Structures are given as C-alpha cells and as structure tokens.
Amino acid sequence: MPRHSETRQLPYSPTQMFDLVADVGRYQEFLPWVRATRIRSNSDTEMLADLIVGFGPLRETFTSRVNKRRPDSIVVDYVEGPLKYLHNEWAFRPDGKGGTLVDFSVDFAFRSRTFETIAGRFFGEAVKRMVSAFETRAKLLYGAGAGAGVSAPSSGNSSSSAHSAA
C-alpha cells in the first residue's frame, strides 16, 4: 500500500494551481502514463472522470470522483477499475510571498499483490515524474512565476510500494 505526501512551494497563485490540477481532461497532454481521459460529468464542485493509463503494451482504465473546493483543495477518490482503492489530495495555500504552498498526498493499493509488488519498485520514481510534470505544465501555462519554485521538505511519509494518478 504505497503512500506519499509532500509540500512544494511554487511561484503561482492558488487559483492557477487549482485550475491546472482540476483540468483532468488535459492530463494526457503532460502526465506520464496517462494515454486518454474521459470526463463523464463535471460541475463546479464535482467531476467523474476516467483515466486510461498505459505502461508499454498494458492499458488500464479507472474511474475517479474528483471533489473540488475552488481554490483551496481537490480530493480524488477511486470509483472503479484495477485498484483496490485510491485517495489523492491536493491543498493550495498562499505562501505569503505571492506564490502557493501545494500539499500533495496519494494513498492507493492494487487488487493484485503481484502488480503491487512490481509497481512498488517504481513508485518513488513515478511520483517524482508526476509531480515534475505538474510543475513543468505550470511553467508552460503561467511562465516562470514571481519567484523560483522551491521544494519544501516532505511533510508526510513516503513509502514505496506502487503507482499514482488523479
């Protein structure tokens, strides 16, 4: 059961970061392993979305419910697919310097112990690539920002045992 939490300080507003994370329909444009998305329903406060993720020839589809509290937080919970569960949280707090402290956490488990074991070997690298992809996307959409993006020390536990997605 992999779990990871961290805080990043980024030079963008909470609204900008919220908008970037809430734009699930564009994840395939920048997130590694996301091959396609399908938005089943979407309102100001809730979205139901399918993500098709792929690793080489393997493809899996899973559905998540995305609860949005603009511009403060996004909470993602697993609905159906190959996982046992998934819970992902994003919180966006002003840093007092014109930027945002982004708190990110993910906790999930595969149904298959075999997948859990295999994915666990790559979990740390997968999380780094995913977080980096969001930072790169923010730079592309919003420019360099008011200051340099600085990573804050991890504020939670980080154990390696699988993979994540929104």
PDB file of C-alpha atoms in Angstrom, residues 15-152:
ATOM      1  CA  THR A  15      -6.207  29.664  -8.249  1.00  0.00           C
ATOM      2  CA  GLN A  16      -3.683  28.911 -11.002  1.00  0.00           C
ATOM      3  CA  MET A  17      -2.580  25.689  -9.325  1.00  0.00           C
ATOM      4  CA  PHE A  18      -6.172  24.675  -8.635  1.00  0.00           C
ATOM      5  CA  ASP A  19      -7.090  25.245 -12.299  1.00  0.00           C
ATOM      6  CA  LEU A  20      -4.125  23.203 -13.502  1.00  0.00           C
ATOM      7  CA  VAL A  21      -4.906  20.199 -11.268  1.00  0.00           C
ATOM      8  CA  ALA A  22      -8.671  20.410 -11.907  1.00  0.00           C
ATOM      9  CA  ASP A  23      -8.166  20.275 -15.691  1.00  0.00           C
ATOM     10  CA  VAL A  24      -8.274  16.459 -15.745  1.00  0.00           C
ATOM     11  CA  GLY A  25      -9.372  16.461 -19.396  1.00  0.00           C
ATOM     12  CA  ARG A  26      -5.885  17.606 -20.430  1.00  0.00           C
ATOM     13  CA  TYR A  27      -3.825  15.210 -18.319  1.00  0.00           C
ATOM     14  CA  GLN A  28      -2.860  13.108 -21.337  1.00  0.00           C
ATOM     15  CA  GLU A  29      -1.059  16.187 -22.710  1.00  0.00           C
ATOM     16  CA  PHE A  30       1.522  16.233 -19.923  1.00  0.00           C
ATOM     17  CA  LEU A  31       1.257  13.412 -17.378  1.00  0.00           C
ATOM     18  CA  PRO A  32       3.413  10.356 -17.949  1.00  0.00           C
ATOM     19  CA  TRP A  33       1.440   7.160 -18.456  1.00  0.00           C
ATOM     20  CA  VAL A  34      -1.926   8.909 -18.992  1.00  0.00           C
ATOM     21  CA  ARG A  35      -2.980   7.899 -22.501  1.00  0.00           C
ATOM     22  CA  ALA A  36      -6.504   9.365 -22.540  1.00  0.00           C
ATOM     23  CA  THR A  37      -9.186  10.894 -20.340  1.00  0.00           C
ATOM     24  CA  ARG A  38     -12.963  10.890 -20.492  1.00  0.00           C
ATOM     25  CA  ILE A  39     -14.997  13.293 -18.379  1.00  0.00           C
ATOM     26  CA  ARG A  40     -18.312  11.608 -17.542  1.00  0.00           C
ATOM     27  CA  SER A  41     -19.726  14.573 -15.619  1.00  0.00           C
ATOM     28  CA  ASN A  42     -18.396  17.895 -14.392  1.00  0.00           C
ATOM     29  CA  SER A  43     -19.681  20.714 -12.197  1.00  0.00           C
ATOM     30  CA  ASP A  44     -18.035  23.464 -10.164  1.00  0.00           C
ATOM     31  CA  THR A  45     -17.761  21.099  -7.189  1.00  0.00           C
ATOM     32  CA  GLU A  46     -17.529  17.553  -8.561  1.00  0.00           C
ATOM     33  CA  MET A  47     -16.249  15.624 -11.557  1.00  0.00           C
ATOM     34  CA  LEU A  48     -16.481  11.963 -12.517  1.00  0.00           C
ATOM     35  CA  ALA A  49     -13.617  11.047 -14.846  1.00  0.00           C
ATOM     36  CA  ASP A  50     -11.999   8.020 -16.464  1.00  0.00           C
ATOM     37  CA  LEU A  51      -8.242   7.869 -16.911  1.00  0.00           C
ATOM     38  CA  ILE A  52      -6.684   5.400 -19.301  1.00  0.00           C
ATOM     39  CA  VAL A  53      -3.139   4.737 -18.145  1.00  0.00           C
ATOM     40  CA  GLY A  54      -0.576   2.726 -20.007  1.00  0.00           C
ATOM     41  CA  PHE A  55       2.828   1.203 -19.460  1.00  0.00           C
ATOM     42  CA  GLY A  56       4.174  -0.247 -22.709  1.00  0.00           C
ATOM     43  CA  PRO A  57       1.508  -2.576 -24.104  1.00  0.00           C
ATOM     44  CA  LEU A  58      -0.516  -2.618 -20.854  1.00  0.00           C
ATOM     45  CA  ARG A  59      -3.581  -0.356 -20.635  1.00  0.00           C
ATOM     46  CA  GLU A  60      -5.956   0.070 -17.714  1.00  0.00           C
ATOM     47  CA  THR A  61      -8.963   2.331 -17.240  1.00  0.00           C
ATOM     48  CA  PHE A  62     -10.056   3.581 -13.876  1.00  0.00           C
ATOM     49  CA  THR A  63     -12.757   5.959 -12.751  1.00  0.00           C
ATOM     50  CA  SER A  64     -12.373   8.598 -10.040  1.00  0.00           C
ATOM     51  CA  ARG A  65     -14.640  11.093  -8.331  1.00  0.00           C
ATOM     52  CA  VAL A  66     -12.962  14.493  -8.084  1.00  0.00           C
ATOM     53  CA  ASN A  67     -14.303  16.810  -5.382  1.00  0.00           C
ATOM     54  CA  LYS A  68     -13.327  20.440  -5.980  1.00  0.00           C
ATOM     55  CA  ARG A  69     -13.304  23.287  -3.461  1.00  0.00           C
ATOM     56  CA  ARG A  70     -12.065  26.206  -5.518  1.00  0.00           C
ATOM     57  CA  PRO A  71      -9.334  27.464  -4.991  1.00  0.00           C
ATOM     58  CA  ASP A  72      -8.393  25.598  -1.793  1.00  0.00           C
ATOM     59  CA  SER A  73      -8.436  21.859  -2.473  1.00  0.00           C
ATOM     60  CA  ILE A  74      -9.089  18.904  -4.734  1.00  0.00           C
ATOM     61  CA  VAL A  75      -9.807  15.439  -3.348  1.00  0.00           C
ATOM     62  CA  VAL A  76      -9.798  12.406  -5.632  1.00  0.00           C
ATOM     63  CA  ASP A  77     -11.387   9.096  -4.665  1.00  0.00           C
ATOM     64  CA  TYR A  78     -11.405   5.883  -6.634  1.00  0.00           C
ATOM     65  CA  VAL A  79     -14.701   4.574  -8.042  1.00  0.00           C
ATOM     66  CA  GLU A  80     -13.818   1.536 -10.191  1.00  0.00           C
ATOM     67  CA  GLY A  81     -11.011  -0.158 -12.092  1.00  0.00           C
ATOM     68  CA  PRO A  82      -7.911  -2.264 -11.332  1.00  0.00           C
ATOM     69  CA  LEU A  83      -7.124  -0.730  -7.936  1.00  0.00           C
ATOM     70  CA  LYS A  84      -8.347  -1.735  -4.516  1.00  0.00           C
ATOM     71  CA  TYR A  85      -8.553   1.938  -3.541  1.00  0.00           C
ATOM     72  CA  LEU A  86      -7.091   5.360  -4.323  1.00  0.00           C
ATOM     73  CA  HIS A  87      -7.238   8.555  -2.287  1.00  0.00           C
ATOM     74  CA  ASN A  88      -5.411  11.639  -3.540  1.00  0.00           C
ATOM     75  CA  GLU A  89      -5.495  15.135  -2.001  1.00  0.00           C
ATOM     76  CA  TRP A  90      -4.246  18.495  -3.211  1.00  0.00           C
ATOM     77  CA  ALA A  91      -4.356  21.602  -0.991  1.00  0.00           C
ATOM     78  CA  PHE A  92      -3.374  25.070  -2.203  1.00  0.00           C
ATOM     79  CA  ARG A  93      -2.312  27.681   0.383  1.00  0.00           C
ATOM     80  CA  PRO A  94      -0.914  31.182  -0.210  1.00  0.00           C
ATOM     81  CA  ASP A  95       2.738  31.261   0.859  1.00  0.00           C
ATOM     82  CA  GLY A  96       2.661  34.956   1.830  1.00  0.00           C
ATOM     83  CA  LYS A  97       5.120  35.808  -0.965  1.00  0.00           C
ATOM     84  CA  GLY A  98       2.778  35.744  -3.967  1.00  0.00           C
ATOM     85  CA  GLY A  99       3.110  32.006  -4.513  1.00  0.00           C
ATOM     86  CA  THR A 100       1.468  28.854  -3.236  1.00  0.00           C
ATOM     87  CA  LEU A 101       2.272  26.006  -0.909  1.00  0.00           C
ATOM     88  CA  VAL A 102       0.942  22.893  -2.610  1.00  0.00           C
ATOM     89  CA  ASP A 103       0.291  19.967  -0.276  1.00  0.00           C
ATOM     90  CA  PHE A 104       0.024  16.695  -2.193  1.00  0.00           C
ATOM     91  CA  SER A 105      -0.735  13.222  -0.893  1.00  0.00           C
ATOM     92  CA  VAL A 106      -1.610   9.937  -2.519  1.00  0.00           C
ATOM     93  CA  ASP A 107      -2.546   6.603  -0.978  1.00  0.00           C
ATOM     94  CA  PHE A 108      -3.611   3.554  -3.013  1.00  0.00           C
ATOM     95  CA  ALA A 109      -3.390  -0.181  -3.412  1.00  0.00           C
ATOM     96  CA  PHE A 110      -3.702  -2.585  -6.321  1.00  0.00           C
ATOM     97  CA  ARG A 111      -6.128  -5.507  -6.158  1.00  0.00           C
ATOM     98  CA  SER A 112      -3.349  -7.790  -7.362  1.00  0.00           C
ATOM     99  CA  ARG A 113      -0.478  -8.396  -4.974  1.00  0.00           C
ATOM    100  CA  THR A 114       1.727  -9.119  -7.990  1.00  0.00           C
ATOM    101  CA  PHE A 115       1.024  -5.668  -9.503  1.00  0.00           C
ATOM    102  CA  GLU A 116       1.535  -4.120  -6.069  1.00  0.00           C
ATOM    103  CA  THR A 117       4.969  -5.719  -5.763  1.00  0.00           C
ATOM    104  CA  ILE A 118       6.080  -4.846  -9.301  1.00  0.00           C
ATOM    105  CA  ALA A 119       4.788  -1.276  -9.151  1.00  0.00           C
ATOM    106  CA  GLY A 120       6.335  -0.779  -5.714  1.00  0.00           C
ATOM    107  CA  ARG A 121       9.775  -0.912  -7.263  1.00  0.00           C
ATOM    108  CA  PHE A 122       8.934   2.142  -9.370  1.00  0.00           C
ATOM    109  CA  PHE A 123       6.689   4.110  -7.009  1.00  0.00           C
ATOM    110  CA  GLY A 124       9.232   6.720  -5.892  1.00  0.00           C
ATOM    111  CA  GLU A 125      10.326   7.479  -9.442  1.00  0.00           C
ATOM    112  CA  ALA A 126       6.710   7.550 -10.670  1.00  0.00           C
ATOM    113  CA  VAL A 127       5.716  10.133  -8.032  1.00  0.00           C
ATOM    114  CA  LYS A 128       8.757  12.289  -8.852  1.00  0.00           C
ATOM    115  CA  ARG A 129       7.903  12.221 -12.569  1.00  0.00           C
ATOM    116  CA  MET A 130       4.253  13.025 -11.911  1.00  0.00           C
ATOM    117  CA  VAL A 131       4.974  15.975  -9.586  1.00  0.00           C
ATOM    118  CA  SER A 132       7.624  17.243 -12.007  1.00  0.00           C
ATOM    119  CA  ALA A 133       5.096  17.032 -14.856  1.00  0.00           C
ATOM    120  CA  PHE A 134       2.671  19.293 -12.959  1.00  0.00           C
ATOM    121  CA  GLU A 135       5.468  21.792 -12.230  1.00  0.00           C
ATOM    122  CA  THR A 136       6.570  21.800 -15.881  1.00  0.00           C
ATOM    123  CA  ARG A 137       2.960  22.271 -17.009  1.00  0.00           C
ATOM    124  CA  ALA A 138       2.575  25.243 -14.624  1.00  0.00           C
ATOM    125  CA  LYS A 139       5.708  26.877 -16.116  1.00  0.00           C
ATOM    126  CA  LEU A 140       4.372  26.308 -19.624  1.00  0.00           C
ATOM    127  CA  LEU A 141       0.939  27.770 -18.814  1.00  0.00           C
ATOM    128  CA  TYR A 142       1.913  30.558 -16.408  1.00  0.00           C
ATOM    129  CA  GLY A 143       5.551  31.380 -17.118  1.00  0.00           C
ATOM    130  CA  ALA A 144       8.376  31.413 -14.604  1.00  0.00           C
ATOM    131  CA  GLY A 145       6.175  32.993 -11.922  1.00  0.00           C
ATOM    132  CA  ALA A 146       7.007  35.585  -9.303  1.00  0.00           C
ATOM    133  CA  GLY A 147       9.905  33.636  -7.827  1.00  0.00           C
ATOM    134  CA  ALA A 148      11.746  30.389  -8.216  1.00  0.00           C
ATOM    135  CA  GLY A 149       9.798  27.200  -7.477  1.00  0.00           C
ATOM    136  CA  VAL A 150      11.346  25.775  -4.350  1.00  0.00           C
ATOM    137  CA  SER A 151      10.603  22.353  -2.954  1.00  0.00           C
ATOM    138  CA  ALA A 152       9.820  22.326   0.729  1.00  0.00           C
TER     139      ALA A 152
END
